[in-house]
mmCIF file with all atom_site columns, C-alpha atoms in Angstrom:
data_model
loop_
_atom_site.group_PDB
_atom_site.id
_atom_site.type_symbol
_atom_site.label_atom_id
_atom_site.label_alt_id
_atom_site.label_comp_id
_atom_site.label_asym_id
_atom_site.label_entity_id
_atom_site.label_seq_id
_atom_site.pdbx_PDB_ins_code
_atom_site.Cartn_x
_atom_site.Cartn_y
_atom_site.Cartn_z
_atom_site.occupancy
_atom_site.B_iso_or_equiv
_atom_site.pdbx_formal_charge
_atom_site.auth_seq_id
_atom_site.auth_comp_id
_atom_site.auth_asym_id
_atom_site.auth_atom_id
_atom_site.pdbx_PDB_model_num
ATOM 1   C CA . UNK A 1 1   ? 7.166   -16.166 -23.973 1.00 69.00 ? 192  UNK A CA 1
ATOM 2   C CA . UNK A 1 2   ? 5.821   -15.794 -20.369 1.00 80.00 ? 193  UNK A CA 1
ATOM 3   C CA . UNK A 1 3   ? 7.679   -18.223 -18.245 1.00 92.00 ? 194  UNK A CA 1
ATOM 4   C CA . UNK A 1 4   ? 5.508   -17.646 -15.258 1.00 96.00 ? 195  UNK A CA 1
ATOM 5   C CA . UNK A 1 5   ? 1.756   -16.995 -15.665 1.00 97.00 ? 196  UNK A CA 1
ATOM 6   C CA . UNK A 1 6   ? -0.208  -15.421 -12.875 1.00 97.00 ? 197  UNK A CA 1
ATOM 7   C CA . UNK A 1 7   ? -3.909  -14.919 -12.186 1.00 97.00 ? 198  UNK A CA 1
ATOM 8   C CA . UNK A 1 8   ? -5.983  -13.199 -11.492 1.00 97.00 ? 199  UNK A CA 1
ATOM 9   C CA . UNK A 1 9   ? -4.940  -9.809  -12.715 1.00 97.00 ? 200  UNK A CA 1
ATOM 10  C CA . UNK A 1 10  ? -6.877  -8.068  -9.931  1.00 98.00 ? 201  UNK A CA 1
ATOM 11  C CA . UNK A 1 11  ? -8.659  -9.287  -6.843  1.00 98.00 ? 202  UNK A CA 1
ATOM 12  C CA . UNK A 1 12  ? -11.099 -7.553  -4.398  1.00 98.00 ? 203  UNK A CA 1
ATOM 13  C CA . UNK A 1 13  ? -11.579 -9.136  -1.050  1.00 98.00 ? 204  UNK A CA 1
ATOM 14  C CA . UNK A 1 14  ? -13.412 -8.107  2.151   1.00 97.00 ? 205  UNK A CA 1
ATOM 15  C CA . UNK A 1 15  ? -11.586 -7.630  5.300   1.00 98.00 ? 206  UNK A CA 1
ATOM 16  C CA . UNK A 1 16  ? -11.156 -10.943 7.071   1.00 98.00 ? 207  UNK A CA 1
ATOM 17  C CA . UNK A 1 17  ? -11.510 -12.973 3.898   1.00 98.00 ? 208  UNK A CA 1
ATOM 18  C CA . UNK A 1 18  ? -9.057  -15.189 2.091   1.00 98.00 ? 209  UNK A CA 1
ATOM 19  C CA . UNK A 1 19  ? -7.122  -14.032 -0.839  1.00 98.00 ? 210  UNK A CA 1
ATOM 20  C CA . UNK A 1 20  ? -5.834  -16.563 -3.321  1.00 98.00 ? 211  UNK A CA 1
ATOM 21  C CA . UNK A 1 21  ? -3.420  -15.907 -6.185  1.00 98.00 ? 212  UNK A CA 1
ATOM 22  C CA . UNK A 1 22  ? -2.359  -18.590 -8.577  1.00 98.00 ? 213  UNK A CA 1
ATOM 23  C CA . UNK A 1 23  ? 0.842   -19.030 -10.666 1.00 98.00 ? 214  UNK A CA 1
ATOM 24  C CA . UNK A 1 24  ? 1.947   -21.724 -13.161 1.00 98.00 ? 215  UNK A CA 1
ATOM 25  C CA . UNK A 1 25  ? 5.344   -22.252 -14.684 1.00 97.00 ? 216  UNK A CA 1
ATOM 26  C CA . UNK A 1 26  ? 6.769   -24.209 -17.546 1.00 94.00 ? 217  UNK A CA 1
ATOM 27  C CA . UNK A 1 27  ? 10.410  -24.741 -16.874 1.00 93.00 ? 218  UNK A CA 1
ATOM 28  C CA . UNK A 1 28  ? 10.935  -27.816 -14.709 1.00 93.00 ? 219  UNK A CA 1
ATOM 29  C CA . UNK A 1 29  ? 14.447  -26.523 -14.029 1.00 92.00 ? 220  UNK A CA 1
ATOM 30  C CA . UNK A 1 30  ? 13.026  -23.838 -11.649 1.00 93.00 ? 221  UNK A CA 1
ATOM 31  C CA . UNK A 1 31  ? 13.560  -24.728 -8.016  1.00 91.00 ? 222  UNK A CA 1
ATOM 32  C CA . UNK A 1 32  ? 12.998  -21.422 -6.243  1.00 92.00 ? 223  UNK A CA 1
ATOM 33  C CA . UNK A 1 33  ? 9.541   -19.794 -6.084  1.00 95.00 ? 224  UNK A CA 1
ATOM 34  C CA . UNK A 1 34  ? 9.256   -16.516 -4.153  1.00 95.00 ? 225  UNK A CA 1
ATOM 35  C CA . UNK A 1 35  ? 6.313   -14.157 -3.691  1.00 97.00 ? 226  UNK A CA 1
ATOM 36  C CA . UNK A 1 36  ? 7.037   -10.396 -3.722  1.00 97.00 ? 227  UNK A CA 1
ATOM 37  C CA . UNK A 1 37  ? 4.749   -7.656  -2.440  1.00 97.00 ? 228  UNK A CA 1
ATOM 38  C CA . UNK A 1 38  ? 4.847   -4.193  -3.964  1.00 97.00 ? 229  UNK A CA 1
ATOM 39  C CA . UNK A 1 39  ? 3.312   -1.058  -2.656  1.00 96.00 ? 230  UNK A CA 1
ATOM 40  C CA . UNK A 1 40  ? 2.858   2.101   -4.919  1.00 93.00 ? 231  UNK A CA 1
ATOM 41  C CA . UNK A 1 41  ? 6.204   3.958   -5.085  1.00 90.00 ? 232  UNK A CA 1
ATOM 42  C CA . UNK A 1 42  ? 8.252   1.060   -3.647  1.00 93.00 ? 233  UNK A CA 1
ATOM 43  C CA . UNK A 1 43  ? 10.290  -1.717  -4.886  1.00 95.00 ? 234  UNK A CA 1
ATOM 44  C CA . UNK A 1 44  ? 9.116   -5.343  -4.551  1.00 96.00 ? 235  UNK A CA 1
ATOM 45  C CA . UNK A 1 45  ? 9.744   -6.830  -1.168  1.00 95.00 ? 236  UNK A CA 1
ATOM 46  C CA . UNK A 1 46  ? 10.181  -10.522 -0.568  1.00 94.00 ? 237  UNK A CA 1
ATOM 47  C CA . UNK A 1 47  ? 7.111   -11.974 1.290   1.00 95.00 ? 238  UNK A CA 1
ATOM 48  C CA . UNK A 1 48  ? 7.666   -15.680 1.385   1.00 95.00 ? 239  UNK A CA 1
ATOM 49  C CA . UNK A 1 49  ? 9.431   -18.307 -0.744  1.00 94.00 ? 240  UNK A CA 1
ATOM 50  C CA . UNK A 1 50  ? 9.300   -22.055 -1.294  1.00 94.00 ? 241  UNK A CA 1
ATOM 51  C CA . UNK A 1 51  ? 11.407  -24.694 -2.771  1.00 92.00 ? 242  UNK A CA 1
ATOM 52  C CA . UNK A 1 52  ? 9.919   -27.847 -4.547  1.00 90.00 ? 243  UNK A CA 1
ATOM 53  C CA . UNK A 1 53  ? 10.826  -30.324 -1.790  1.00 91.00 ? 244  UNK A CA 1
ATOM 54  C CA . UNK A 1 54  ? 7.874   -29.164 0.240   1.00 93.00 ? 245  UNK A CA 1
ATOM 55  C CA . UNK A 1 55  ? 4.244   -28.829 -0.704  1.00 95.00 ? 246  UNK A CA 1
ATOM 56  C CA . UNK A 1 56  ? 3.290   -25.988 1.652   1.00 96.00 ? 247  UNK A CA 1
ATOM 57  C CA . UNK A 1 57  ? 4.970   -23.172 3.609   1.00 96.00 ? 248  UNK A CA 1
ATOM 58  C CA . UNK A 1 58  ? 3.310   -20.968 6.034   1.00 97.00 ? 249  UNK A CA 1
ATOM 59  C CA . UNK A 1 59  ? 4.596   -17.724 7.572   1.00 95.00 ? 250  UNK A CA 1
ATOM 60  C CA . UNK A 1 60  ? 1.914   -15.936 9.749   1.00 96.00 ? 251  UNK A CA 1
ATOM 61  C CA . UNK A 1 61  ? -1.204  -15.238 7.610   1.00 97.00 ? 252  UNK A CA 1
ATOM 62  C CA . UNK A 1 62  ? 0.673   -16.053 4.373   1.00 97.00 ? 253  UNK A CA 1
ATOM 63  C CA . UNK A 1 63  ? 0.805   -19.592 2.895   1.00 97.00 ? 254  UNK A CA 1
ATOM 64  C CA . UNK A 1 64  ? 2.371   -20.923 -0.244  1.00 96.00 ? 255  UNK A CA 1
ATOM 65  C CA . UNK A 1 65  ? 0.945   -24.153 -1.673  1.00 96.00 ? 256  UNK A CA 1
ATOM 66  C CA . UNK A 1 66  ? 3.140   -25.970 -4.251  1.00 96.00 ? 257  UNK A CA 1
ATOM 67  C CA . UNK A 1 67  ? 2.087   -28.673 -6.647  1.00 95.00 ? 258  UNK A CA 1
ATOM 68  C CA . UNK A 1 68  ? 5.256   -29.920 -8.490  1.00 94.00 ? 259  UNK A CA 1
ATOM 69  C CA . UNK A 1 69  ? 3.412   -32.369 -10.794 1.00 94.00 ? 260  UNK A CA 1
ATOM 70  C CA . UNK A 1 70  ? 1.016   -29.639 -11.981 1.00 96.00 ? 261  UNK A CA 1
ATOM 71  C CA . UNK A 1 71  ? 3.796   -26.982 -12.103 1.00 96.00 ? 262  UNK A CA 1
ATOM 72  C CA . UNK A 1 72  ? 1.645   -24.655 -10.112 1.00 97.00 ? 263  UNK A CA 1
ATOM 73  C CA . UNK A 1 73  ? 1.895   -22.648 -6.907  1.00 97.00 ? 264  UNK A CA 1
ATOM 74  C CA . UNK A 1 74  ? -0.295  -20.366 -5.103  1.00 98.00 ? 265  UNK A CA 1
ATOM 75  C CA . UNK A 1 75  ? -0.368  -17.752 -2.339  1.00 98.00 ? 266  UNK A CA 1
ATOM 76  C CA . UNK A 1 76  ? -3.108  -17.661 0.286   1.00 98.00 ? 267  UNK A CA 1
ATOM 77  C CA . UNK A 1 77  ? -3.594  -14.659 2.470   1.00 98.00 ? 268  UNK A CA 1
ATOM 78  C CA . UNK A 1 78  ? -5.790  -15.519 5.406   1.00 98.00 ? 269  UNK A CA 1
ATOM 79  C CA . UNK A 1 79  ? -7.756  -12.971 7.436   1.00 98.00 ? 270  UNK A CA 1
ATOM 80  C CA . UNK A 1 80  ? -6.922  -10.302 4.715   1.00 98.00 ? 271  UNK A CA 1
ATOM 81  C CA . UNK A 1 81  ? -6.467  -6.762  5.977   1.00 97.00 ? 272  UNK A CA 1
ATOM 82  C CA . UNK A 1 82  ? -6.707  -3.393  4.335   1.00 97.00 ? 273  UNK A CA 1
ATOM 83  C CA . UNK A 1 83  ? -2.926  -3.084  4.817   1.00 97.00 ? 274  UNK A CA 1
ATOM 84  C CA . UNK A 1 84  ? -2.467  -6.035  2.542   1.00 98.00 ? 275  UNK A CA 1
ATOM 85  C CA . UNK A 1 85  ? -3.693  -3.954  -0.399  1.00 98.00 ? 276  UNK A CA 1
ATOM 86  C CA . UNK A 1 86  ? -0.774  -4.083  -2.807  1.00 98.00 ? 277  UNK A CA 1
ATOM 87  C CA . UNK A 1 87  ? 0.465   -5.747  -5.979  1.00 97.00 ? 278  UNK A CA 1
ATOM 88  C CA . UNK A 1 88  ? 1.622   -9.273  -5.544  1.00 98.00 ? 279  UNK A CA 1
ATOM 89  C CA . UNK A 1 89  ? 4.093   -10.950 -7.816  1.00 97.00 ? 280  UNK A CA 1
ATOM 90  C CA . UNK A 1 90  ? 5.020   -14.638 -8.153  1.00 98.00 ? 281  UNK A CA 1
ATOM 91  C CA . UNK A 1 91  ? 8.409   -15.480 -9.551  1.00 96.00 ? 282  UNK A CA 1
ATOM 92  C CA . UNK A 1 92  ? 10.632  -18.485 -10.296 1.00 95.00 ? 283  UNK A CA 1
ATOM 93  C CA . UNK A 1 93  ? 14.327  -19.085 -10.829 1.00 91.00 ? 284  UNK A CA 1
ATOM 94  C CA . UNK A 1 94  ? 16.989  -21.737 -10.921 1.00 88.00 ? 285  UNK A CA 1
ATOM 95  C CA . UNK A 1 95  ? 18.901  -21.655 -7.725  1.00 80.00 ? 286  UNK A CA 1
ATOM 96  C CA . UNK A 1 96  ? 22.565  -22.414 -8.582  1.00 74.00 ? 287  UNK A CA 1
ATOM 97  C CA . UNK A 1 97  ? 24.005  -20.033 -5.975  1.00 69.00 ? 288  UNK A CA 1
ATOM 98  C CA . UNK A 1 98  ? 24.536  -16.959 -7.980  1.00 71.00 ? 289  UNK A CA 1
ATOM 99  C CA . UNK A 1 99  ? 21.610  -17.536 -10.331 1.00 76.00 ? 290  UNK A CA 1
ATOM 100 C CA . UNK A 1 100 ? 18.978  -17.276 -7.611  1.00 74.00 ? 291  UNK A CA 1
ATOM 101 C CA . UNK A 1 101 ? 18.285  -13.626 -8.385  1.00 83.00 ? 292  UNK A CA 1
ATOM 102 C CA . UNK A 1 102 ? 17.588  -14.145 -12.104 1.00 90.00 ? 293  UNK A CA 1
ATOM 103 C CA . UNK A 1 103 ? 13.862  -14.246 -11.509 1.00 93.00 ? 294  UNK A CA 1
ATOM 104 C CA . UNK A 1 104 ? 11.169  -14.703 -13.945 1.00 94.00 ? 295  UNK A CA 1
ATOM 105 C CA . UNK A 1 105 ? 8.114   -12.770 -12.701 1.00 96.00 ? 296  UNK A CA 1
ATOM 106 C CA . UNK A 1 106 ? 4.421   -13.221 -13.313 1.00 97.00 ? 297  UNK A CA 1
ATOM 107 C CA . UNK A 1 107 ? 2.457   -10.073 -14.418 1.00 96.00 ? 298  UNK A CA 1
ATOM 108 C CA . UNK A 1 108 ? 1.245   -9.228  -10.896 1.00 97.00 ? 299  UNK A CA 1
ATOM 109 C CA . UNK A 1 109 ? -2.074  -9.333  -9.106  1.00 97.00 ? 300  UNK A CA 1
ATOM 110 C CA . UNK A 1 110 ? -3.449  -6.032  -7.654  1.00 97.00 ? 301  UNK A CA 1
ATOM 111 C CA . UNK A 1 111 ? -5.170  -6.927  -4.476  1.00 98.00 ? 302  UNK A CA 1
ATOM 112 C CA . UNK A 1 112 ? -7.625  -4.625  -2.843  1.00 98.00 ? 303  UNK A CA 1
ATOM 113 C CA . UNK A 1 113 ? -9.029  -5.395  0.663   1.00 98.00 ? 304  UNK A CA 1
ATOM 114 C CA . UNK A 1 114 ? -12.142 -3.529  1.569   1.00 96.00 ? 305  UNK A CA 1
ATOM 115 C CA . UNK A 1 115 ? -12.572 -2.546  5.268   1.00 90.00 ? 306  UNK A CA 1
ATOM 116 C CA . UNK B 2 1   ? 14.333  1.088   3.983   1.00 81.00 ? 1074 UNK B CA 1
ATOM 117 C CA . UNK B 2 2   ? 15.644  -2.002  2.131   1.00 85.00 ? 1075 UNK B CA 1
ATOM 118 C CA . UNK B 2 3   ? 19.292  -1.008  2.307   1.00 91.00 ? 1076 UNK B CA 1
ATOM 119 C CA . UNK B 2 4   ? 19.533  -0.824  -1.547  1.00 95.00 ? 1077 UNK B CA 1
ATOM 120 C CA . UNK B 2 5   ? 19.867  2.814   -2.583  1.00 97.00 ? 1078 UNK B CA 1
ATOM 121 C CA . UNK B 2 6   ? 18.905  3.977   -6.110  1.00 98.00 ? 1079 UNK B CA 1
ATOM 122 C CA . UNK B 2 7   ? 19.405  7.506   -7.624  1.00 97.00 ? 1080 UNK B CA 1
ATOM 123 C CA . UNK B 2 8   ? 17.697  9.434   -9.074  1.00 97.00 ? 1081 UNK B CA 1
ATOM 124 C CA . UNK B 2 9   ? 14.217  8.586   -8.053  1.00 97.00 ? 1082 UNK B CA 1
ATOM 125 C CA . UNK B 2 10  ? 12.770  10.322  -10.993 1.00 97.00 ? 1083 UNK B CA 1
ATOM 126 C CA . UNK B 2 11  ? 14.280  11.386  -14.305 1.00 97.00 ? 1084 UNK B CA 1
ATOM 127 C CA . UNK B 2 12  ? 12.638  13.066  -17.259 1.00 98.00 ? 1085 UNK B CA 1
ATOM 128 C CA . UNK B 2 13  ? 14.506  13.277  -20.539 1.00 97.00 ? 1086 UNK B CA 1
ATOM 129 C CA . UNK B 2 14  ? 14.034  13.593  -24.233 1.00 98.00 ? 1087 UNK B CA 1
ATOM 130 C CA . UNK B 2 15  ? 14.371  11.031  -27.037 1.00 97.00 ? 1088 UNK B CA 1
ATOM 131 C CA . UNK B 2 16  ? 17.911  10.399  -28.149 1.00 97.00 ? 1089 UNK B CA 1
ATOM 132 C CA . UNK B 2 17  ? 19.519  11.318  -24.887 1.00 98.00 ? 1090 UNK B CA 1
ATOM 133 C CA . UNK B 2 18  ? 21.558  9.233   -22.511 1.00 98.00 ? 1091 UNK B CA 1
ATOM 134 C CA . UNK B 2 19  ? 20.996  8.705   -18.820 1.00 98.00 ? 1092 UNK B CA 1
ATOM 135 C CA . UNK B 2 20  ? 22.862  7.022   -15.985 1.00 98.00 ? 1093 UNK B CA 1
ATOM 136 C CA . UNK B 2 21  ? 21.068  5.289   -13.126 1.00 98.00 ? 1094 UNK B CA 1
ATOM 137 C CA . UNK B 2 22  ? 23.030  4.501   -9.906  1.00 98.00 ? 1095 UNK B CA 1
ATOM 138 C CA . UNK B 2 23  ? 22.689  1.681   -7.356  1.00 98.00 ? 1096 UNK B CA 1
ATOM 139 C CA . UNK B 2 24  ? 24.456  1.086   -3.977  1.00 97.00 ? 1097 UNK B CA 1
ATOM 140 C CA . UNK B 2 25  ? 23.746  -2.441  -2.855  1.00 95.00 ? 1098 UNK B CA 1
ATOM 141 C CA . UNK B 2 26  ? 23.207  -3.556  0.692   1.00 93.00 ? 1099 UNK B CA 1
ATOM 142 C CA . UNK B 2 27  ? 26.405  -3.516  2.757   1.00 90.00 ? 1100 UNK B CA 1
ATOM 143 C CA . UNK B 2 28  ? 28.296  -6.737  2.047   1.00 86.00 ? 1101 UNK B CA 1
ATOM 144 C CA . UNK B 2 29  ? 26.194  -7.812  -0.924  1.00 90.00 ? 1102 UNK B CA 1
ATOM 145 C CA . UNK B 2 30  ? 28.334  -8.812  -3.853  1.00 90.00 ? 1103 UNK B CA 1
ATOM 146 C CA . UNK B 2 31  ? 25.678  -9.282  -6.523  1.00 92.00 ? 1104 UNK B CA 1
ATOM 147 C CA . UNK B 2 32  ? 23.771  -6.570  -8.142  1.00 95.00 ? 1105 UNK B CA 1
ATOM 148 C CA . UNK B 2 33  ? 20.886  -7.147  -10.513 1.00 96.00 ? 1106 UNK B CA 1
ATOM 149 C CA . UNK B 2 34  ? 19.032  -4.638  -12.724 1.00 98.00 ? 1107 UNK B CA 1
ATOM 150 C CA . UNK B 2 35  ? 15.383  -5.105  -13.624 1.00 98.00 ? 1108 UNK B CA 1
ATOM 151 C CA . UNK B 2 36  ? 12.975  -3.109  -15.738 1.00 97.00 ? 1109 UNK B CA 1
ATOM 152 C CA . UNK B 2 37  ? 9.286   -2.768  -14.911 1.00 96.00 ? 1110 UNK B CA 1
ATOM 153 C CA . UNK B 2 38  ? 6.864   -1.509  -17.471 1.00 93.00 ? 1111 UNK B CA 1
ATOM 154 C CA . UNK B 2 39  ? 3.243   -1.898  -18.257 1.00 88.00 ? 1112 UNK B CA 1
ATOM 155 C CA . UNK B 2 40  ? 4.009   -3.693  -21.515 1.00 86.00 ? 1113 UNK B CA 1
ATOM 156 C CA . UNK B 2 41  ? 6.566   -6.320  -20.267 1.00 87.00 ? 1114 UNK B CA 1
ATOM 157 C CA . UNK B 2 42  ? 6.123   -6.374  -16.460 1.00 91.00 ? 1115 UNK B CA 1
ATOM 158 C CA . UNK B 2 43  ? 9.232   -7.002  -14.428 1.00 95.00 ? 1116 UNK B CA 1
ATOM 159 C CA . UNK B 2 44  ? 12.070  -8.208  -16.517 1.00 95.00 ? 1117 UNK B CA 1
ATOM 160 C CA . UNK B 2 45  ? 15.627  -9.101  -15.592 1.00 95.00 ? 1118 UNK B CA 1
ATOM 161 C CA . UNK B 2 46  ? 18.190  -7.016  -17.439 1.00 97.00 ? 1119 UNK B CA 1
ATOM 162 C CA . UNK B 2 47  ? 21.710  -7.885  -16.188 1.00 97.00 ? 1120 UNK B CA 1
ATOM 163 C CA . UNK B 2 48  ? 23.664  -9.268  -13.270 1.00 95.00 ? 1121 UNK B CA 1
ATOM 164 C CA . UNK B 2 49  ? 26.965  -8.314  -11.850 1.00 95.00 ? 1122 UNK B CA 1
ATOM 165 C CA . UNK B 2 50  ? 28.958  -10.174 -9.199  1.00 92.00 ? 1123 UNK B CA 1
ATOM 166 C CA . UNK B 2 51  ? 31.929  -8.609  -7.435  1.00 92.00 ? 1124 UNK B CA 1
ATOM 167 C CA . UNK B 2 52  ? 32.676  -6.272  -10.476 1.00 94.00 ? 1125 UNK B CA 1
ATOM 168 C CA . UNK B 2 53  ? 32.202  -8.949  -13.205 1.00 94.00 ? 1126 UNK B CA 1
ATOM 169 C CA . UNK B 2 54  ? 29.114  -9.368  -15.530 1.00 95.00 ? 1127 UNK B CA 1
ATOM 170 C CA . UNK B 2 55  ? 27.536  -12.761 -14.734 1.00 92.00 ? 1128 UNK B CA 1
ATOM 171 C CA . UNK B 2 56  ? 24.453  -12.815 -16.861 1.00 92.00 ? 1129 UNK B CA 1
ATOM 172 C CA . UNK B 2 57  ? 22.397  -11.005 -19.335 1.00 94.00 ? 1130 UNK B CA 1
ATOM 173 C CA . UNK B 2 58  ? 18.656  -11.039 -19.703 1.00 92.00 ? 1131 UNK B CA 1
ATOM 174 C CA . UNK B 2 59  ? 16.412  -8.972  -21.904 1.00 86.00 ? 1132 UNK B CA 1
ATOM 175 C CA . UNK B 2 60  ? 18.792  -6.033  -22.116 1.00 95.00 ? 1133 UNK B CA 1
ATOM 176 C CA . UNK B 2 61  ? 18.885  -3.835  -25.269 1.00 95.00 ? 1134 UNK B CA 1
ATOM 177 C CA . UNK B 2 62  ? 22.255  -3.233  -27.005 1.00 96.00 ? 1135 UNK B CA 1
ATOM 178 C CA . UNK B 2 63  ? 21.644  0.463   -26.268 1.00 97.00 ? 1136 UNK B CA 1
ATOM 179 C CA . UNK B 2 64  ? 21.880  -0.198  -22.522 1.00 97.00 ? 1137 UNK B CA 1
ATOM 180 C CA . UNK B 2 65  ? 24.993  -1.172  -20.568 1.00 97.00 ? 1138 UNK B CA 1
ATOM 181 C CA . UNK B 2 66  ? 26.014  -1.535  -17.015 1.00 98.00 ? 1139 UNK B CA 1
ATOM 182 C CA . UNK B 2 67  ? 29.083  -1.780  -14.858 1.00 97.00 ? 1140 UNK B CA 1
ATOM 183 C CA . UNK B 2 68  ? 29.885  -2.506  -11.271 1.00 97.00 ? 1141 UNK B CA 1
ATOM 184 C CA . UNK B 2 69  ? 32.728  -0.656  -9.561  1.00 97.00 ? 1142 UNK B CA 1
ATOM 185 C CA . UNK B 2 70  ? 35.289  -1.778  -7.033  1.00 96.00 ? 1143 UNK B CA 1
ATOM 186 C CA . UNK B 2 71  ? 33.162  -0.328  -4.200  1.00 95.00 ? 1144 UNK B CA 1
ATOM 187 C CA . UNK B 2 72  ? 30.314  -2.571  -5.505  1.00 96.00 ? 1145 UNK B CA 1
ATOM 188 C CA . UNK B 2 73  ? 27.997  0.172   -6.610  1.00 97.00 ? 1146 UNK B CA 1
ATOM 189 C CA . UNK B 2 74  ? 26.589  -0.181  -10.044 1.00 98.00 ? 1147 UNK B CA 1
ATOM 190 C CA . UNK B 2 75  ? 25.509  2.081   -12.859 1.00 98.00 ? 1148 UNK B CA 1
ATOM 191 C CA . UNK B 2 76  ? 22.998  1.388   -15.630 1.00 98.00 ? 1149 UNK B CA 1
ATOM 192 C CA . UNK B 2 77  ? 23.586  3.446   -18.740 1.00 98.00 ? 1150 UNK B CA 1
ATOM 193 C CA . UNK B 2 78  ? 20.785  3.962   -21.181 1.00 98.00 ? 1151 UNK B CA 1
ATOM 194 C CA . UNK B 2 79  ? 21.493  5.636   -24.423 1.00 97.00 ? 1152 UNK B CA 1
ATOM 195 C CA . UNK B 2 80  ? 19.704  6.716   -27.616 1.00 97.00 ? 1153 UNK B CA 1
ATOM 196 C CA . UNK B 2 81  ? 16.525  6.793   -25.513 1.00 98.00 ? 1154 UNK B CA 1
ATOM 197 C CA . UNK B 2 82  ? 13.163  5.999   -27.068 1.00 97.00 ? 1155 UNK B CA 1
ATOM 198 C CA . UNK B 2 83  ? 9.731   6.592   -25.795 1.00 96.00 ? 1156 UNK B CA 1
ATOM 199 C CA . UNK B 2 84  ? 9.319   2.989   -25.068 1.00 95.00 ? 1157 UNK B CA 1
ATOM 200 C CA . UNK B 2 85  ? 12.260  3.068   -22.566 1.00 97.00 ? 1158 UNK B CA 1
ATOM 201 C CA . UNK B 2 86  ? 10.002  4.942   -20.203 1.00 97.00 ? 1159 UNK B CA 1
ATOM 202 C CA . UNK B 2 87  ? 9.745   2.614   -17.214 1.00 97.00 ? 1160 UNK B CA 1
ATOM 203 C CA . UNK B 2 88  ? 10.754  1.918   -13.623 1.00 97.00 ? 1161 UNK B CA 1
ATOM 204 C CA . UNK B 2 89  ? 14.253  0.600   -13.373 1.00 98.00 ? 1162 UNK B CA 1
ATOM 205 C CA . UNK B 2 90  ? 15.019  -1.523  -10.181 1.00 98.00 ? 1163 UNK B CA 1
ATOM 206 C CA . UNK B 2 91  ? 18.354  -2.505  -8.710  1.00 98.00 ? 1164 UNK B CA 1
ATOM 207 C CA . UNK B 2 92  ? 18.464  -5.492  -6.461  1.00 96.00 ? 1165 UNK B CA 1
ATOM 208 C CA . UNK B 2 93  ? 21.281  -7.008  -4.424  1.00 94.00 ? 1166 UNK B CA 1
ATOM 209 C CA . UNK B 2 94  ? 22.025  -10.513 -3.162  1.00 89.00 ? 1167 UNK B CA 1
ATOM 210 C CA . UNK B 2 95  ? 24.505  -11.664 -0.589  1.00 77.00 ? 1168 UNK B CA 1
ATOM 211 C CA . UNK B 2 96  ? 27.628  -13.683 -1.226  1.00 63.00 ? 1169 UNK B CA 1
ATOM 212 C CA . UNK B 2 97  ? 25.813  -16.886 -0.094  1.00 56.00 ? 1170 UNK B CA 1
ATOM 213 C CA . UNK B 2 98  ? 23.427  -18.313 -2.786  1.00 50.00 ? 1171 UNK B CA 1
ATOM 214 C CA . UNK B 2 99  ? 20.803  -18.811 -0.124  1.00 52.00 ? 1172 UNK B CA 1
ATOM 215 C CA . UNK B 2 100 ? 20.449  -15.023 0.465   1.00 60.00 ? 1173 UNK B CA 1
ATOM 216 C CA . UNK B 2 101 ? 17.273  -13.395 -0.827  1.00 81.00 ? 1174 UNK B CA 1
ATOM 217 C CA . UNK B 2 102 ? 17.147  -10.756 -3.467  1.00 88.00 ? 1175 UNK B CA 1
ATOM 218 C CA . UNK B 2 103 ? 16.454  -7.250  -1.990  1.00 92.00 ? 1176 UNK B CA 1
ATOM 219 C CA . UNK B 2 104 ? 15.119  -4.546  -4.283  1.00 95.00 ? 1177 UNK B CA 1
ATOM 220 C CA . UNK B 2 105 ? 15.742  -0.747  -4.048  1.00 97.00 ? 1178 UNK B CA 1
ATOM 221 C CA . UNK B 2 106 ? 12.844  1.737   -4.479  1.00 96.00 ? 1179 UNK B CA 1
ATOM 222 C CA . UNK B 2 107 ? 13.605  2.210   -8.209  1.00 97.00 ? 1180 UNK B CA 1
ATOM 223 C CA . UNK B 2 108 ? 14.291  5.049   -10.532 1.00 98.00 ? 1181 UNK B CA 1
ATOM 224 C CA . UNK B 2 109 ? 11.382  6.141   -12.674 1.00 97.00 ? 1182 UNK B CA 1
ATOM 225 C CA . UNK B 2 110 ? 12.507  7.165   -16.218 1.00 98.00 ? 1183 UNK B CA 1
ATOM 226 C CA . UNK B 2 111 ? 10.149  9.225   -18.475 1.00 97.00 ? 1184 UNK B CA 1
ATOM 227 C CA . UNK B 2 112 ? 11.305  9.742   -22.031 1.00 97.00 ? 1185 UNK B CA 1
ATOM 228 C CA . UNK B 2 113 ? 9.399   12.588  -23.755 1.00 96.00 ? 1186 UNK B CA 1
#
């Protein structure tokens, strides 16, 4: 059973455009929602994370929007650049101190930004 | 460089064999997590250790085991290997404070022939 569902599987965006990736979760006990970025041959790297007490978090060109009632959250990449081309994973966990790292990951979105 | 070191980077072995993957966490991080990334299952949590003790098990097969040593490095042992065990295995570490983020290593790619 996939605890976190992610879409789309792949996304092609022109340089300067907005990339949007969506995730949905089932377990209402989840209270930590990170996004990871992975380049080929590398491990996932934390991009940005949100907790359910806020509906939006922005860091530079990256924004997470969170809808607690719908159990959905999304990543928006503004002014997408070719260097953003990577695989993006959403994830969720229950943050009880040492449990934060027991993440349930979505299946990933392969983003390609055309120059 | 994330600060989490994994060896070997690549490993090719045959079915039925046993391998050991090694992980050194970031300096000062007490928690080590192991994840498996495969085309079939995606990224899945296998097991967590905290300061030498097992804390949680995820979707880890009985043929797999792990341990964390006093110097905090960890090893993942995979035995009676099957073709389906071919995957990327990631180690990640987390600091002593629960607010610290999870930092992944570059992974060990296992190919079982």
